[in-house]
Short mmCIF file of C-alpha atoms in Angstrom, two decimals:
data_model
loop_
_atom_site.label_atom_id
_atom_site.label_comp_id
_atom_site.label_asym_id
_atom_site.label_seq_id
_atom_site.Cartn_x
_atom_site.Cartn_y
_atom_site.Cartn_z
CA MET Z 1 84.08 61.35 50.25
CA LEU Z 2 86.09 65.20 50.37
CA SER Z 3 86.99 64.33 54.26
CA SER Z 4 88.77 60.45 52.92
CA MET Z 5 90.25 61.45 49.69
CA LEU Z 6 92.33 64.33 52.16
CA VAL Z 7 93.07 62.01 54.75
CA SER Z 8 94.27 59.28 52.56
CA GLY Z 9 96.34 61.92 50.12
CA LEU Z 10 97.94 63.21 54.07
CA ILE Z 11 98.15 59.27 54.39
CA THR Z 12 100.22 58.72 51.77
CA GLY Z 13 102.02 62.39 51.58
CA THR Z 14 103.62 60.84 54.65
CA PHE Z 15 105.23 58.21 53.21
CA TYR Z 16 106.17 60.84 49.83
CA ALA Z 17 108.10 63.45 53.04
CA LEU Z 18 109.80 60.61 53.98
CA MET Z 19 111.68 59.85 51.15
CA ALA Z 20 112.19 63.44 50.45
CA LEU Z 21 113.55 63.94 53.55
CA GLY Z 22 116.26 62.57 53.34
CA LEU Z 23 116.88 63.68 49.57
CA THR Z 24 116.39 67.26 49.70
CA MET Z 25 119.34 66.28 53.16
CA ILE Z 26 121.80 64.56 50.63
CA PHE Z 27 121.28 67.68 48.04
CA GLY Z 28 121.20 70.60 50.85
CA VAL Z 29 124.62 69.56 52.66
CA LEU Z 30 126.58 68.21 49.13
CA ARG Z 31 124.74 69.77 46.52
CA ILE Z 32 124.38 66.48 44.26
CA VAL Z 33 121.23 64.41 43.42
CA ASN Z 34 121.62 61.02 44.62
CA PHE Z 35 120.19 59.03 41.35
CA ALA Z 36 120.16 55.89 43.12
CA HIS Z 37 117.92 56.98 46.16
CA GLY Z 38 115.72 54.87 44.84
CA GLU Z 39 117.27 52.11 45.03
CA PHE Z 40 118.10 52.86 49.45
CA TYR Z 41 114.46 52.70 49.03
CA MET Z 42 113.85 48.97 47.22
CA ILE Z 43 116.54 48.11 49.08
CA GLY Z 44 115.10 48.09 52.21
CA GLY Z 45 111.94 46.78 51.37
CA PHE Z 46 113.51 43.59 50.32
CA ALA Z 47 115.88 43.69 53.22
CA TYR Z 48 112.24 43.47 55.89
CA VAL Z 49 110.62 40.94 52.95
CA LEU Z 50 113.56 38.27 53.52
CA LEU Z 51 114.36 38.75 56.52
CA TYR Z 52 110.87 37.63 57.54
CA HIS Z 53 110.22 35.30 55.60
CA SER Z 54 112.89 33.57 54.78
CA LEU Z 55 115.33 33.83 57.80
CA GLY Z 56 111.57 34.50 60.65
CA VAL Z 57 112.96 37.24 62.06
CA PRO Z 58 110.30 38.92 63.83
CA ILE Z 59 109.36 42.37 62.59
CA VAL Z 60 110.20 43.25 65.74
CA ALA Z 61 112.91 42.90 64.54
CA ALA Z 62 113.22 42.48 60.41
CA LEU Z 63 111.61 46.71 61.07
CA PRO Z 64 114.93 47.91 61.86
CA ALA Z 65 117.41 45.75 60.28
CA ALA Z 66 115.93 47.09 57.21
CA VAL Z 67 116.30 50.50 58.63
CA VAL Z 68 120.43 49.56 59.22
CA ALA Z 69 120.51 47.57 55.78
CA GLY Z 70 119.49 51.31 53.82
CA ALA Z 71 121.60 52.86 56.41
CA ALA Z 72 125.04 51.35 55.98
CA LEU Z 73 124.47 51.47 51.74
CA GLY Z 74 124.77 55.01 52.78
CA TRP Z 75 127.26 54.76 54.51
CA VAL Z 76 129.33 52.78 51.90
CA VAL Z 77 128.33 55.29 49.20
CA GLU Z 78 128.84 58.42 50.61
CA ARG Z 79 132.74 56.96 52.07
CA LEU Z 80 133.53 54.86 48.46
CA LEU Z 81 131.83 56.89 45.98
CA ILE Z 82 130.91 60.62 46.87
CA ARG Z 83 133.91 61.48 49.21
CA PRO Z 84 137.08 60.63 46.88
CA VAL Z 85 135.85 62.91 44.54
CA TYR Z 86 135.11 65.91 46.98
CA ALA Z 87 138.74 66.02 47.63
CA GLU Z 88 140.25 65.47 44.45
CA MET Z 89 137.79 68.55 43.48
CA GLY Z 90 137.38 70.58 45.97
CA ALA Z 91 135.27 73.92 45.34
CA ARG Z 92 134.96 73.13 41.46
CA GLN Z 93 130.59 72.59 42.04
CA GLN Z 94 130.59 71.83 37.73
CA GLY Z 95 132.79 68.88 37.95
CA ARG Z 96 131.32 67.33 41.07
CA ASP Z 97 127.91 67.62 39.83
CA GLU Z 98 128.65 65.29 36.49
CA TYR Z 99 130.45 62.88 38.74
CA ALA Z 100 127.66 62.79 40.67
CA ILE Z 101 124.73 62.01 38.12
CA ILE Z 102 126.57 59.45 36.59
CA VAL Z 103 128.16 57.41 39.81
CA THR Z 104 124.71 57.61 41.67
CA PHE Z 105 122.46 56.15 37.77
CA ALA Z 106 125.25 53.62 37.51
CA LEU Z 107 124.82 52.96 40.63
CA SER Z 108 120.52 52.89 40.38
CA ILE Z 109 121.52 50.34 37.24
CA LEU Z 110 123.64 48.44 38.97
CA LEU Z 111 121.69 47.73 42.64
CA ILE Z 112 118.31 46.73 40.42
CA ALA Z 113 120.28 44.10 38.54
CA ALA Z 114 122.33 42.38 41.75
CA MET Z 115 118.76 41.70 43.14
CA THR Z 116 116.98 40.93 40.01
CA LYS Z 117 120.14 37.94 39.77
CA ILE Z 118 118.99 36.89 43.60
CA VAL Z 119 115.77 37.26 43.59
CA GLY Z 120 114.60 37.42 40.60
CA PRO Z 121 112.67 39.64 38.55
CA TRP Z 122 109.42 39.88 41.06
CA SER Z 123 107.54 41.21 43.34
CA LEU Z 124 107.46 40.28 47.09
CA GLN Z 125 104.94 41.33 49.51
CA GLY Z 126 105.62 41.87 53.02
CA PRO Z 127 103.62 40.99 55.94
CA ARG Z 128 101.47 43.21 58.00
CA LEU Z 129 102.86 44.86 61.09
CA ILE Z 130 99.81 44.81 62.87
CA ASP Z 131 96.77 42.05 61.48
CA GLY Z 132 92.72 43.02 62.08
CA PRO Z 133 89.65 44.13 60.78
CA PRO Z 134 89.64 47.73 59.68
CA LEU Z 135 88.81 50.58 61.70
CA LEU Z 136 86.19 52.74 61.55
CA ILE Z 137 88.27 56.48 62.58
CA ALA Z 138 85.13 59.15 61.97
CA GLY Z 139 83.08 58.19 58.94
CA ILE Z 140 86.64 56.59 57.62
CA ARG Z 141 88.34 53.12 56.64
CA VAL Z 142 91.77 51.91 57.89
CA SER Z 143 93.44 49.03 57.95
CA PRO Z 144 96.02 48.50 61.31
CA HIS Z 145 98.45 47.91 59.13
CA GLN Z 146 98.33 51.55 58.01
CA LEU Z 147 97.96 52.82 61.49
CA ALA Z 148 101.08 51.46 62.71
CA ALA Z 149 103.10 52.13 59.73
CA LEU Z 150 102.15 55.30 59.59
CA GLY Z 151 102.28 56.49 63.02
CA ILE Z 152 106.23 54.80 63.15
CA ALA Z 153 106.50 57.06 59.72
CA LEU Z 154 105.25 59.90 61.12
CA PHE Z 155 108.03 59.57 64.78
CA PHE Z 156 110.54 59.42 62.36
CA LEU Z 157 109.90 62.14 59.87
CA LEU Z 158 109.45 64.29 62.88
CA GLY Z 159 111.86 63.29 65.08
CA THR Z 160 114.59 64.41 62.48
CA LEU Z 161 112.90 67.43 62.08
CA TYR Z 162 113.20 68.21 65.28
CA LEU Z 163 117.15 66.83 65.18
CA LEU Z 164 117.73 69.29 62.44
CA ASN Z 165 116.46 71.85 64.58
CA TYR Z 166 117.10 71.50 67.82
CA SER Z 167 119.96 68.96 67.61
CA LEU Z 168 123.99 69.48 67.79
CA TRP Z 169 124.03 67.23 65.32
CA GLY Z 170 121.41 68.74 63.29
CA ARG Z 171 123.15 72.18 63.67
CA GLN Z 172 125.95 70.71 62.11
CA ILE Z 173 124.14 69.73 59.44
CA ARG Z 174 122.71 73.40 58.45
CA ALA Z 175 126.26 75.11 58.87
CA VAL Z 176 127.50 72.64 56.01
CA ALA Z 177 124.54 72.97 53.77
CA GLN Z 178 124.91 76.62 54.33
CA ASN Z 179 128.29 77.40 54.18
CA ARG Z 180 130.44 74.64 53.70
CA SER Z 181 134.09 76.25 53.52
CA ALA Z 182 133.31 78.05 56.38
CA ALA Z 183 131.64 75.42 58.62
CA ALA Z 184 135.00 73.33 57.80
CA VAL Z 185 137.60 76.21 59.85
CA MET Z 186 134.74 76.99 62.45
CA GLY Z 187 136.06 73.15 63.97
CA VAL Z 188 132.53 70.75 62.10
CA ASP Z 189 134.04 67.75 60.19
CA VAL Z 190 132.73 68.25 56.96
CA GLY Z 191 133.31 64.38 56.08
CA LYS Z 192 131.38 63.10 59.31
CA VAL Z 193 128.67 65.14 58.36
CA SER Z 194 128.53 64.27 54.89
CA THR Z 195 128.99 60.71 56.22
CA ILE Z 196 126.08 60.98 58.32
CA VAL Z 197 122.99 62.97 55.69
CA PHE Z 198 123.90 60.00 53.21
CA ALA Z 199 123.88 57.04 56.11
CA THR Z 200 119.86 59.19 57.21
CA ALA Z 201 118.75 59.53 53.71
CA GLY Z 202 119.41 56.07 53.35
CA GLY Z 203 118.34 54.60 56.63
CA LEU Z 204 114.88 57.16 56.34
CA ALA Z 205 114.37 55.63 52.54
CA ALA Z 206 114.78 52.51 53.33
CA LEU Z 207 111.92 52.72 55.82
CA ALA Z 208 109.62 53.91 53.72
CA GLY Z 209 110.30 50.34 51.18
CA ALA Z 210 109.84 47.91 54.14
CA LEU Z 211 106.94 50.14 55.53
CA LEU Z 212 105.07 50.09 52.27
CA SER Z 213 106.23 46.77 51.39
CA ASN Z 214 102.52 45.26 52.13
CA MET Z 215 101.10 47.35 49.94
CA ILE Z 216 103.82 48.02 47.49
CA SER Z 217 105.38 45.66 46.61
CA PRO Z 218 109.14 45.64 46.55
CA SER Z 219 110.56 44.43 43.20
CA PRO Z 220 113.93 45.08 41.54
CA ASP Z 221 113.12 48.50 39.45
CA VAL Z 222 110.66 49.59 42.57
CA GLY Z 223 112.77 52.41 43.90
CA ALA Z 224 111.83 54.31 40.38
CA PHE Z 225 108.23 55.46 40.58
CA PRO Z 226 108.58 57.07 44.83
CA ALA Z 227 112.75 57.99 43.65
CA ILE Z 228 110.13 60.00 40.72
CA LYS Z 229 107.85 61.47 43.54
CA SER Z 230 110.76 62.45 45.57
CA TYR Z 231 112.08 64.71 43.22
CA VAL Z 232 108.94 66.45 42.58
CA ILE Z 233 109.16 67.09 46.05
CA ILE Z 234 112.30 68.47 46.65
CA VAL Z 235 111.80 71.02 43.41
CA LEU Z 236 108.12 72.05 44.48
CA GLY Z 237 108.84 72.68 48.01
CA GLY Z 238 112.81 73.79 47.71
CA LEU Z 239 115.94 72.10 47.10
CA GLY Z 240 118.04 71.18 50.10
CA SER Z 241 114.57 72.03 52.66
CA PRO Z 242 114.14 69.86 54.96
CA LEU Z 243 110.62 71.75 56.41
CA GLY Z 244 109.58 71.80 52.36
CA ALA Z 245 110.56 68.39 51.60
CA LEU Z 246 107.45 67.28 54.57
CA ILE Z 247 104.70 69.92 53.17
CA GLY Z 248 105.32 69.74 49.06
CA GLY Z 249 105.35 65.77 50.14
CA LEU Z 250 101.37 66.19 52.59
CA LEU Z 251 100.31 68.48 49.37
CA LEU Z 252 101.30 66.30 46.48
CA GLY Z 253 99.65 63.25 48.30
CA VAL Z 254 97.08 65.63 48.70
CA ILE Z 255 96.30 67.19 45.66
CA GLU Z 256 97.61 63.43 43.73
CA ASN Z 257 94.02 62.10 45.53
CA LEU Z 258 91.63 64.83 45.12
CA GLY Z 259 92.36 64.94 42.15
CA ALA Z 260 91.95 60.99 40.91
CA ILE Z 261 88.40 61.99 42.51
CA TYR Z 262 87.34 65.40 40.63
CA ILE Z 263 89.05 64.77 37.38
CA SER Z 264 90.20 61.31 36.26
CA PHE Z 265 92.69 58.82 38.47
CA SER Z 266 93.49 58.06 34.79
CA TYR Z 267 95.81 61.18 35.37
CA ARG Z 268 96.51 61.03 38.98
CA ASP Z 269 100.08 60.83 39.21
CA THR Z 270 100.03 63.72 36.62
CA TYR Z 271 98.00 66.14 38.78
CA GLY Z 272 102.14 66.22 41.05
CA LEU Z 273 103.40 67.72 38.07
CA VAL Z 274 100.36 70.21 37.10
CA LEU Z 275 101.10 71.67 40.34
CA LEU Z 276 105.11 71.47 39.93
CA VAL Z 277 105.03 73.77 36.70
CA VAL Z 278 101.95 76.26 38.78
CA ILE Z 279 104.28 76.74 41.56
CA LEU Z 280 107.46 77.20 40.05
CA LEU Z 281 105.60 79.63 38.02
CA VAL Z 282 105.21 81.43 41.10
CA ARG Z 283 107.96 80.86 43.35
CA PRO Z 284 111.33 80.05 41.47
CA ASN Z 285 112.61 78.53 44.25
CA GLY Z 286 110.02 76.01 45.39
CA LEU Z 287 107.67 77.00 48.68
CA PHE Z 288 110.78 77.07 50.61
CA GLY Z 289 114.06 77.68 48.06
CA GLU Z 290 117.19 79.68 49.36
CA MET Z 291 117.49 82.71 46.69
CA ARG Z 292 120.91 81.66 47.10
CA ARG Z 293 123.18 79.02 48.88
CA GLU Z 294 127.39 79.07 49.42
CA VAL Z 295 129.30 76.44 48.52
#
């Protein structure tokens, strides 16, 4: 039972981390919290489901198209809603924070209302990536769909972390995250970096929505719950830390599953909050948070 719950928690945590990674990248580079991040997840889920069921697009094309839809939404949001305020307010962090909270929260409401108008308030179930009977691995029963979804999630999660640490693209992102002004002086196009980060975050969240659409059928408000989990994870792991998003997501998934079995399933969603409080009492900046960051 314990091994089964640990594996189940790690699987759940992988999807949590996939969602949280984009959110923490946005905070690391732009110093804002995207309150519409859950709607990137929702858009990905609906794009995948509607392309497959309504237009007959095969899964191998519908899944990448869902990721592109989320990335495109991130690109549009950054270019039309976020970048103008950076150009207008310059180094005034407080004004940017207030603007970002208002505009992304309003965007969240707008996207939920728009999707409700398009598809109605009902949920739609996505197709399985792979059909077949459950597989028994080390005494744990896992469906082929879950294994395929987990493999894709891990590939993109670890691939993104690799690029962030070892590619020119990643070095530029880390430079802007550490000191935006200095990075600009050294020739880094901070506007382009911000756009790439928002598009990447949108794509990762949309991928999570598409992969989970068979297990958690998308509805217009389906993104709210994953977004809340993501906020907990990025604070738990450390604001702006990609590694913290990974470790925090896995830790949250495991703690929730163990708590559900050994304490009570009814309080499953509260165990992460208790863990967050305990971690912040010991490490106020989170597991991998930095004490001081330059704008």
